[in-house]
Coordinates of C-alpha atoms and ligand atoms in Angstrom, one line a residue:
X158 CA 0.0 -0.1 0.2
X159 CA 1.1 3.4 -0.9
X160 CA 1.9 6.0 2.0
X161 CA -0.5 8.6 2.9
X162 CA -0.3 12.4 1.9
X163 CA 0.6 13.9 5.3
X164 CA 2.8 16.2 7.1
X165 CA 5.7 14.0 7.9
X166 CA 5.5 12.8 4.2
X167 CA 5.8 16.2 2.1
X168 CA 9.3 15.8 2.4
X169 CA 9.2 12.9 0.1
X170 CA 7.5 14.1 -2.8
X171 CA 9.1 14.0 -6.0
X172 CA 10.0 17.2 -7.3
X173 CA 7.8 19.7 -9.4
X174 CA 5.1 19.2 -7.3
X175 CA 4.8 22.7 -5.2
X176 CA 4.2 22.3 -1.5
X177 CA 3.1 24.9 1.4
X178 CA 6.0 27.6 1.2
X179 CA 5.8 29.0 5.2
X180 CA 6.2 27.2 8.4
X181 CA 3.2 25.4 8.6
X182 CA 4.0 24.0 12.5
X183 CA 3.1 27.9 13.6
X184 CA -0.2 28.3 11.4
X185 CA -2.8 29.6 13.2
X186 CA -6.7 29.9 12.6
X187 CA -8.2 33.0 11.8
X188 CA -11.0 32.1 9.1
X189 CA -13.8 29.5 9.6
X190 CA -15.3 28.5 6.4
X191 CA -18.5 27.1 6.1
X192 CA -19.1 24.6 2.9
X193 CA -15.3 23.1 2.9
X194 CA -16.5 21.7 -0.8
X195 CA -14.4 20.9 -3.8
X196 CA -14.7 25.0 -4.7
X197 CA -13.2 26.6 -1.5
X198 CA -10.2 24.0 -1.8
X199 CA -9.6 24.9 -5.4
X200 CA -10.1 28.3 -5.2
X201 CA -9.9 30.5 -1.8
X202 CA -7.5 28.2 0.4
X203 CA -4.7 28.1 -2.4
X204 CA -4.9 31.9 -2.7
X205 CA -4.9 32.1 1.3
X206 CA -1.6 29.4 0.9
X207 CA 0.3 32.2 -1.8
X208 CA -0.5 34.9 1.3
X209 CA 0.6 32.9 3.8
X210 CA 3.7 32.3 2.0
X211 CA 4.2 35.8 0.3
X212 CA 3.5 37.5 3.8
X213 CA 4.6 35.6 6.4
X214 CA 2.1 36.5 8.3
X215 CA 0.7 33.1 9.8
X216 CA -2.7 34.0 11.5
X217 CA -4.8 33.3 8.2
X218 CA -5.1 29.4 8.7
X219 CA -8.5 27.5 7.9
X220 CA -10.8 25.6 9.9
X221 CA -13.5 24.4 7.4
X222 CA -16.8 23.4 7.8
X223 CA -19.1 20.6 6.5
X224 CA -22.3 21.1 7.2
X225 CA -23.4 17.9 6.7
X226 CA -21.4 15.4 5.3
X227 CA -18.3 13.8 7.6
X228 CA -16.4 12.6 4.0
X229 CA -14.2 15.1 4.2
X230 CA -13.2 15.2 8.1
X231 CA -12.7 11.4 7.3
X232 CA -10.7 11.8 4.5
X233 CA -8.4 15.1 5.5
X234 CA -7.8 14.2 8.8
X235 CA -5.2 11.6 8.6
X236 CA -3.7 13.8 5.9
X237 CA -3.4 16.8 8.7
X238 CA -5.3 18.7 6.4
X239 CA -3.1 18.6 3.5
X240 CA -4.5 17.7 0.0
X241 CA -3.4 18.5 -3.4
X242 CA -5.0 21.0 -6.3
X243 CA -4.1 19.8 -9.9
X244 CA -4.5 22.5 -12.5
X245 CA -5.7 20.9 -16.0
X246 CA -6.1 21.9 -19.0
X247 CA -4.7 20.7 -22.7
X248 CA -1.5 21.8 -24.9
X249 CA -1.9 23.3 -28.6
X250 CA -1.9 19.4 -29.9
X251 CA -5.1 18.8 -27.3
X252 CA -2.5 16.8 -25.3
X253 CA -3.4 16.8 -21.8
X254 CA -1.2 18.5 -19.0
X255 CA -1.4 18.8 -15.4
X256 CA 0.6 21.0 -12.3
X257 CA 0.4 19.7 -8.8
X258 CA 0.7 21.7 -5.6
X259 CA -0.2 20.6 -2.4
X260 CA -2.2 23.0 -0.3
X261 CA -1.7 23.9 3.5
X262 CA -3.8 26.3 4.4
X263 CA -6.3 24.0 5.6
X264 CA -6.0 23.3 9.5
X265 CA -9.0 21.2 10.4
X266 CA -12.4 20.0 9.5
X267 CA -15.6 20.3 11.3
X268 CA -18.9 18.6 10.6
X269 CA -21.6 20.8 12.0
X270 CA -24.0 17.9 11.7
X271 CA -22.0 16.1 14.4
X272 CA -21.2 18.8 16.6
X273 CA -23.0 22.3 15.8
X274 CA -21.2 23.3 19.1
X275 CA -18.0 23.0 18.2
X276 CA -18.7 25.2 14.4
X277 CA -20.4 27.6 17.2
X278 CA -17.7 27.8 19.5
X279 CA -14.9 28.0 16.5
X280 CA -17.1 31.2 15.3
X281 CA -16.4 32.6 19.0
X282 CA -13.0 31.7 19.2
X283 CA -10.7 35.0 19.8
X284 CA -8.7 34.3 16.7
X285 CA -11.4 33.7 14.7
X286 CA -11.4 37.4 12.3
X287 CA -13.4 35.9 9.0
X288 CA -16.3 33.3 8.4
X289 CA -16.4 33.0 4.9
X290 CA -18.8 30.6 2.9
X291 CA -19.4 28.6 -0.2
X292 CA -22.0 26.9 -0.1
X293 CA -24.1 27.0 -3.0
X294 CA -27.1 28.8 -3.9
X295 CA -29.6 27.0 -2.2
X296 CA -27.5 27.3 0.7
X297 CA -28.7 30.3 1.8
X298 CA -32.0 29.2 2.5
X299 CA -33.7 32.5 0.4
X300 CA -35.8 32.8 -2.0
X301 CA -34.4 33.1 -5.3
X302 CA -36.1 35.7 -7.1
X303 CA -36.4 38.2 -4.3
X304 CA -33.9 37.0 -2.3
X305 CA -35.8 37.7 1.1
X306 CA -34.9 34.9 3.9
X307 CA -37.4 32.1 4.0
X308 CA -39.1 31.5 7.3
X309 CA -41.2 28.7 6.4
X310 CA -37.5 26.5 5.3
X311 CA -37.6 23.9 7.9
X312 CA -33.6 24.8 8.4
X313 CA -34.5 28.4 9.3
X314 CA -37.8 27.5 11.3
X315 CA -35.5 25.3 13.6
X316 CA -32.7 27.2 14.1
X317 CA -35.0 30.1 15.1
X318 CA -35.9 28.2 17.8
X319 CA -32.6 25.8 18.7
X320 CA -29.4 28.4 19.4
X321 CA -27.3 25.9 20.7
X322 CA -27.9 23.5 17.7
X323 CA -28.6 25.2 14.4
X324 CA -28.4 23.5 11.1
X325 CA -28.3 26.1 8.4
X326 CA -25.6 28.2 7.6
X327 CA -27.3 31.7 8.6
X328 CA -28.7 29.6 11.6
X329 CA -25.0 29.6 12.8
X330 CA -23.5 32.5 11.5
X331 CA -26.1 34.0 14.0
X332 CA -25.9 32.0 16.8
X333 CA -22.3 32.1 16.9
X334 CA -22.2 35.9 16.5
X335 CA -24.3 35.9 19.3
X336 CA -21.4 34.3 21.6
X337 CA -18.9 36.7 20.4
X338 CA -21.0 39.3 21.5
X339 CA -21.5 37.6 24.7
X340 CA -17.8 36.7 25.3
X341 CA -16.7 40.8 25.0
X342 CA -15.1 39.5 21.6
X343 CA -14.7 41.9 18.4
X344 CA -16.5 41.9 14.9
X345 CA -15.6 39.5 12.2
X346 CA -16.0 39.6 8.1
X347 CA -18.5 37.8 7.0
X348 CA -17.4 36.7 3.0
X349 CA -20.0 34.9 0.6
X350 CA -17.5 33.2 -2.1
X351 CA -21.1 32.3 -3.7
X352 CA -21.8 33.2 -7.0
X353 CA -25.0 35.1 -5.9
X354 CA -25.8 38.6 -7.1
X355 CA -24.2 41.0 -4.8
X356 CA -23.4 38.0 -2.7
X357 CA -22.2 40.1 0.6
X358 CA -25.4 42.5 0.7
X359 CA -27.5 39.2 0.3
X360 CA -25.7 37.5 2.7
X361 CA -26.1 40.5 5.0
X362 CA -29.7 41.2 5.0
X363 CA -30.4 37.3 5.3
X364 CA -28.1 37.6 8.7
X365 CA -29.9 40.5 9.7
X366 CA -33.1 39.6 9.4
X367 CA -32.4 36.3 10.9
X368 CA -30.9 37.9 14.0
X369 CA -33.3 40.7 14.0
X370 CA -35.9 37.9 14.6
X371 CA -33.5 36.3 17.5
X372 CA -32.4 39.4 19.6
X373 CA -32.9 42.7 18.1
X374 CA -29.6 44.1 20.0
X375 CA -27.9 41.3 18.2
X376 CA -28.9 42.3 14.8
X377 CA -28.2 46.1 15.8
X378 CA -24.0 45.0 16.3
X379 CA -23.9 42.9 13.7
X380 CA -25.6 45.7 11.8
X381 CA -22.8 48.0 12.7
X382 CA -19.6 46.2 13.5
X383 CA -19.5 43.1 10.8
X384 CA -18.9 43.8 7.2
X385 CA -20.4 42.3 4.5
X386 CA -17.7 42.3 1.3
X387 CA -19.4 41.6 -2.4
X388 CA -17.0 39.2 -4.2
X389 CA -16.7 37.5 -7.4
X390 CA -15.5 34.1 -7.5
X391 CA -14.5 31.8 -10.7
X392 CA -12.7 28.7 -11.3
X393 CA -14.3 25.7 -13.1
X394 CA -14.3 23.2 -10.6
X395 CA -15.3 19.7 -11.9
X396 CA -16.4 16.9 -9.3
X397 CA -13.1 14.6 -8.4
X398 CA -13.2 11.1 -9.3
X399 CA -11.6 8.2 -9.1
X400 CA -9.1 8.4 -12.1
X401 CA -8.2 11.9 -10.9
X402 CA -7.6 10.6 -7.8
X403 CA -5.2 7.3 -9.0
X404 CA -3.9 9.7 -11.7
X405 CA -2.6 12.1 -9.2
X406 CA -1.4 9.2 -6.8
X407 CA 0.8 7.9 -9.6
X408 CA 2.7 11.0 -9.7
X409 CA 3.0 12.0 -5.8
X410 CA 3.9 8.4 -5.0
X411 CA 1.7 8.4 -1.7
X412 CA -1.9 8.4 -1.6
X413 CA -4.3 11.4 -1.2
X414 CA -8.1 10.5 -0.2
X415 CA -9.4 14.0 -0.8
X416 CA -7.6 16.0 -4.2
X417 CA -9.2 18.7 -6.2
X418 CA -9.0 19.1 -10.0
X419 CA -9.6 22.4 -11.6
X420 CA -8.7 24.7 -14.2
X421 CA -5.4 26.6 -14.3
X422 CA -7.6 29.9 -14.8
X423 CA -8.7 32.2 -11.6
X424 CA -10.5 35.3 -10.8
X425 CA -11.8 36.9 -7.4
X426 CA -12.3 40.3 -6.8
X427 CA -13.9 41.0 -3.6
X428 CA -14.4 44.5 -1.7
X429 CA -11.5 45.3 0.9
X430 CA -13.9 45.9 3.6
X431 CA -12.7 43.6 6.4
X432 CA -13.7 44.3 10.4
X433 CA -10.7 42.4 11.8
X434 CA -7.8 42.5 9.4
X435 CA -7.2 40.2 5.8
X436 CA -4.5 37.8 4.8
X437 CA -2.8 39.2 1.4
X438 CA -4.7 37.7 -1.0
X439 CA -4.0 39.8 -3.7
X440 CA -0.8 37.7 -4.7
X441 CA 0.1 37.6 -8.4
X442 CA -2.3 34.7 -9.3
X443 CA -4.5 35.8 -6.6
X444 CA -7.3 38.0 -5.4
X445 CA -7.6 41.6 -6.5
X446 CA -9.7 43.9 -4.6
X447 CA -11.9 46.7 -5.8
X448 CA -14.1 49.3 -4.4
X449 CA -17.5 47.7 -5.7
X450 CA -17.4 44.3 -6.9
X451 CA -20.9 44.5 -8.2
X452 CA -20.2 44.8 -12.1
X453 CA -17.8 42.1 -11.8
X454 CA -20.5 39.4 -9.9
X455 CA -22.6 40.6 -12.5
X456 CA -20.3 40.5 -15.5
X457 CA -19.2 37.0 -14.0
X458 CA -22.7 35.3 -13.2
X459 CA -24.1 36.3 -16.9
X460 CA -21.4 35.7 -19.2
X461 CA -19.8 32.8 -17.2
X462 CA -22.5 31.2 -15.5
X463 CA -25.9 31.9 -18.1
X464 CA -23.8 30.3 -20.9
X465 CA -22.7 27.4 -18.6
X466 CA -26.1 26.5 -17.4
X467 CA -27.4 26.8 -20.9
X468 CA -25.4 24.8 -22.5
X469 CA -25.5 22.3 -19.4
X470 CA -29.4 21.9 -19.8
X471 CA -29.2 21.5 -23.3
X472 CA -25.8 19.0 -23.8
X473 CA -27.8 16.5 -20.7
X474 CA -31.0 16.8 -23.0
X475 CA -28.8 16.0 -25.5
X476 CA -27.4 13.1 -23.6
X477 CA -24.0 14.8 -24.1
X478 CA -21.9 14.0 -20.6
X479 CA -19.6 16.9 -20.4
X480 CA -19.5 20.3 -21.1
X481 CA -16.7 19.9 -23.3
X482 CA -18.6 17.2 -24.9
X483 CA -21.4 19.4 -25.7
X484 CA -18.9 21.9 -27.2
X485 CA -17.5 19.8 -29.4
X486 CA -21.3 19.6 -30.9
X487 CA -21.1 22.8 -33.9
X488 CA -24.6 23.4 -33.4
X489 CA -24.6 23.8 -29.4
X490 CA -21.6 25.9 -29.9
X491 CA -22.8 28.1 -32.7
X492 CA -25.9 28.6 -30.6
X493 CA -23.7 29.9 -27.4
X494 CA -21.8 31.9 -29.1
X495 CA -24.5 33.8 -30.2
X496 CA -26.3 34.0 -26.8
X497 CA -23.1 35.6 -25.3
X498 CA -22.2 37.5 -28.2
X499 CA -25.8 39.3 -29.4
X500 CA -28.3 39.1 -26.2
X501 CA -25.6 38.7 -23.1
X502 CA -22.8 40.7 -23.5
X503 CA -25.2 44.0 -24.9
X504 CA -26.6 44.4 -21.7
X505 CA -23.4 44.8 -20.0
X506 CA -22.2 48.2 -19.3
X507 CA -18.1 48.8 -19.6
X508 CA -16.4 47.5 -16.7
X509 CA -12.7 49.2 -16.6
X510 CA -9.8 46.6 -17.6
X511 CA -12.4 44.1 -19.1
X512 CA -12.7 43.3 -22.9
X513 CA -15.7 41.6 -23.6
X514 CA -14.5 40.1 -27.2
X515 CA -11.5 38.5 -25.3
X516 CA -13.3 37.4 -22.3
X517 CA -15.9 35.8 -25.2
X518 CA -13.1 34.3 -26.5
X519 CA -11.5 32.7 -23.6
X520 CA -14.7 31.6 -22.0
X521 CA -15.6 29.5 -24.9
X522 CA -12.1 27.7 -25.2
X523 CA -12.3 27.2 -20.9
X524 CA -15.7 24.9 -21.5
X525 CA -14.0 23.6 -24.3
X526 CA -10.8 22.3 -22.0
X527 CA -10.9 18.4 -23.1
X528 CA -8.5 17.6 -19.7
X529 CA -11.4 18.4 -17.4
X530 CA -14.4 16.4 -17.8
X531 CA -16.9 18.6 -16.1
X532 CA -20.4 17.1 -16.3
X533 CA -23.3 18.6 -17.5
X534 CA -25.4 17.0 -15.1
X535 CA -23.8 18.9 -12.0
X536 CA -24.3 22.3 -13.5
X537 CA -27.9 21.5 -14.4
X538 CA -28.8 21.0 -10.5
X539 CA -30.3 23.3 -8.7
X540 CA -31.3 25.2 -11.6
X541 CA -34.4 26.4 -9.4
X542 CA -31.4 28.7 -7.3
X543 CA -29.7 29.3 -10.7
X544 CA -31.4 30.5 -13.5
X545 CA -32.8 34.0 -11.6
X546 CA -29.1 35.9 -11.4
X547 CA -27.5 33.7 -14.5
X548 CA -30.4 34.0 -16.9
X549 CA -33.2 36.2 -16.1
X550 CA -31.6 39.1 -15.0
X551 CA -30.8 39.2 -18.8
X552 CA -34.0 38.9 -19.9
X553 CA -35.2 41.7 -17.8
X554 CA -32.9 43.8 -18.9
X555 CA -33.5 43.0 -22.9
X556 CA -37.5 43.6 -22.6
X557 CA -36.5 47.4 -20.6
X558 CA -34.1 47.9 -23.7
X559 CA -36.6 46.5 -26.2
X560 CA -34.4 44.3 -27.8
X561 CA -34.5 40.3 -28.8
X562 CA -34.7 37.7 -25.9
X563 CA -35.3 34.5 -28.2
X564 CA -31.9 32.6 -27.5
X565 CA -32.1 33.6 -24.0
X566 CA -35.8 32.1 -24.5
X567 CA -34.5 29.0 -25.6
X568 CA -32.0 28.4 -22.7
X569 CA -35.2 28.6 -20.2
X570 CA -36.8 26.3 -22.3
X571 CA -34.1 23.7 -22.1
X572 CA -34.2 24.0 -18.6
X573 CA -38.4 23.7 -19.0
X574 CA -37.7 20.3 -21.3
X575 CA -34.7 19.1 -19.0
X576 CA -37.1 18.8 -16.0
X577 CA -38.9 16.0 -18.0
X578 CA -36.2 13.6 -16.0
X579 CA -35.3 11.7 -19.4
X580 CA -32.9 12.6 -22.2
X581 CA -33.5 12.5 -25.8
X582 CA -32.0 8.7 -25.6
X583 CA -34.8 7.8 -23.5
X584 CA -32.5 7.9 -20.5
X585 CA -34.1 9.2 -17.2
X586 CA -31.9 10.7 -14.8
X587 CA -33.2 12.6 -11.6
X588 CA -34.0 15.8 -10.9
X589 CA -31.7 17.5 -8.1
X590 CA -33.2 21.0 -6.8
X591 CA -34.7 22.2 -3.4
X592 CA -37.4 23.2 -5.2
X593 CA -37.8 19.6 -7.7
X594 CA -41.6 18.7 -5.2
X595 CA -43.1 22.1 -6.4
X596 CA -41.6 22.1 -10.2
X597 CA -42.9 18.8 -10.8
X598 CA -46.1 19.6 -9.5
X599 CA -46.7 22.4 -11.3
X600 CA -45.4 20.8 -14.6
X601 CA -47.7 17.4 -14.1
X602 CA -50.4 19.7 -14.2
X603 CA -50.1 21.2 -17.2
X604 CA -49.7 17.7 -18.9
X605 CA -47.7 16.1 -21.5
X606 CA -48.0 15.7 -25.5
X607 CA -48.0 17.5 -28.4
X608 CA -50.4 20.4 -27.2
X609 CA -49.0 20.7 -23.9
X610 CA -46.2 23.1 -24.3
X611 CA -47.5 26.2 -24.2
X612 CA -49.0 25.2 -20.9
X613 CA -45.7 24.0 -19.8
X614 CA -44.0 27.1 -20.4
X615 CA -47.0 29.2 -18.6
X616 CA -46.5 27.1 -15.8
X617 CA -43.3 27.3 -14.9
X618 CA -42.7 30.9 -15.8
X619 CA -45.5 31.8 -13.9
X620 CA -43.6 30.1 -10.8
X621 CA -42.8 33.6 -9.0
X622 CA -40.6 32.2 -6.6
X623 CA -37.8 31.9 -9.6
X624 CA -39.3 34.1 -12.0
X625 CA -40.5 36.7 -10.5
X626 CA -42.5 39.8 -12.5
X627 CA -41.8 37.9 -15.6
X628 CA -44.6 35.5 -14.6
X629 CA -46.7 38.3 -16.4
X630 CA -44.8 38.3 -19.4
X631 CA -47.0 36.7 -22.1
X632 CA -44.5 37.2 -24.9
X633 CA -41.9 35.8 -23.3
X634 CA -43.8 33.2 -22.4
X635 CA -44.7 32.4 -26.1
X636 CA -41.3 32.3 -26.7
X637 CA -40.3 29.9 -24.4
X638 CA -43.6 28.0 -25.2
X639 CA -42.2 28.0 -28.7
X640 CA -38.7 27.0 -28.2
X641 CA -40.2 23.7 -25.9
X642 CA -42.4 23.0 -29.3
X643 CA -39.5 22.8 -30.7
X644 CA -37.1 20.9 -28.8
X645 CA -39.8 18.4 -28.3
X646 CA -40.1 17.7 -31.8
X647 CA -37.5 18.4 -33.4
X648 CA -34.7 18.0 -31.1
X649 CA -31.8 19.6 -29.0
X650 CA -29.3 20.3 -31.8
X651 CA -32.4 21.5 -34.3
X652 CA -33.5 23.9 -31.8
X653 CA -30.1 25.3 -30.9
X654 CA -29.4 25.6 -34.9
X655 CA -32.5 27.2 -35.5
X656 CA -31.7 29.7 -32.5
X657 CA -28.3 30.8 -33.8
Ligands
CS2_936 C1 -21.3 26.2 -12.5 C2 -20.6 26.7 -11.5 O1 -21.8 24.3 -11.4 C3 -22.3 25.2 -11.8 O2 -23.2 25.9 -11.9 O3 -21.4 26.9 -13.5 O4 -19.8 26.7 -10.6 C4 -18.8 27.4 -12.1 O5 -18.0 26.2 -12.9 C5 -18.3 28.5 -11.6 O6 -18.9 29.3 -11.1 C6 -16.8 29.0 -12.3 O7 -16.6 29.8 -12.0

């Protein structure tokens, strides 16, 4: 059996594999990170490693929190928190290239479902200065169209009544901050790194609404002293699989049970509003601080995530497993390029230093990356939480400008088509979405078959928690219905060709 990656094994890593450039034995915990999935471990954690090495300020080690599953803790504990980051792309001939680096910033992982008290204690630790989050869109327990806290969410309702054993991220934050206030400790920065519009402002609204409901004094303290910078995060990080683990172990000469695999590209833009200091994240290859991150977020959600979701629904319906396979289909690629160029890019005001044409070309190359199999089904999940900020804001802007939106309507119709739960080859899949039950009930009421497209489009777009005021827009509903009919009758490729 091969040796396991851990602190003692670092010295015997083959050359060419990067490792933490600082004295890890002196690293202290300053950050609590809720949602220690692959994305955080491929994005903020390696940038924290850069900061630790460059600045020598070792107050910024990360204590990760898994909200439910013990898998990350169980894999990383025997590895002293160490894991490998693999960055993959292809050279000019299409041959895969891979660089490996061991990341050291994660000191340990707590599992909230097993011991919520340990998470509260960590948030309320005197050394904690930042609590950051990558809990995915649905982790915010808000209504996607309005951004309001869902008081009827079972976890939120539970957490309002159980200060010692919260289940939701919002509950954990507020009850953890209550302990800080009670202990006379200082405020912290709450840093959302999820793909939500104005993610910091959104988090602030949810935290304050919850805190006010618990204790207005606490709400007032958080509002006055804690900060919630907005941030834009970008790196494609598919789920790691066994083939990745085997390939990485072969190069390392040791086993890593929990590596992460991503693309070389990385962007992290955030507002420099930190209540109790921050790591020197602004290193070459790391983050950038700006006064206002909102334009960067909007650009990223619309130009990267909008097309990503559109391609994922069309690709999954066509039975294509990965984004790069979907990009290799000329009809889908042509549609995607037209969607971005003709309908998305024109809604975006100029952002200093951003060249939209270059961004569009780079984006198509990132999606086509053949060395990074990214499952269309992975991106397709949680559509109800993703569509509003990825596609529907763009639709609203196009409607307001009196401009065309047919390609955007095809993307929405592709989601509707996807919600049938079966691809064009007749292969069934399950719909992963916190609102799957509601959506399926709505669509079941509209019926199936030749004449059902208009009813299905009306039922879906009429669903206000996702579509908000678009629910009453007849011309938009008609456009979605027409594309839905074309998808059903002629298939994904013909519908994409027609919309190019
Ligand atoms: C993807 C994103 O899974 C998804 O929904 O669209 O995770 C995407 O890969 C990242 O936001 C890219 O930065």
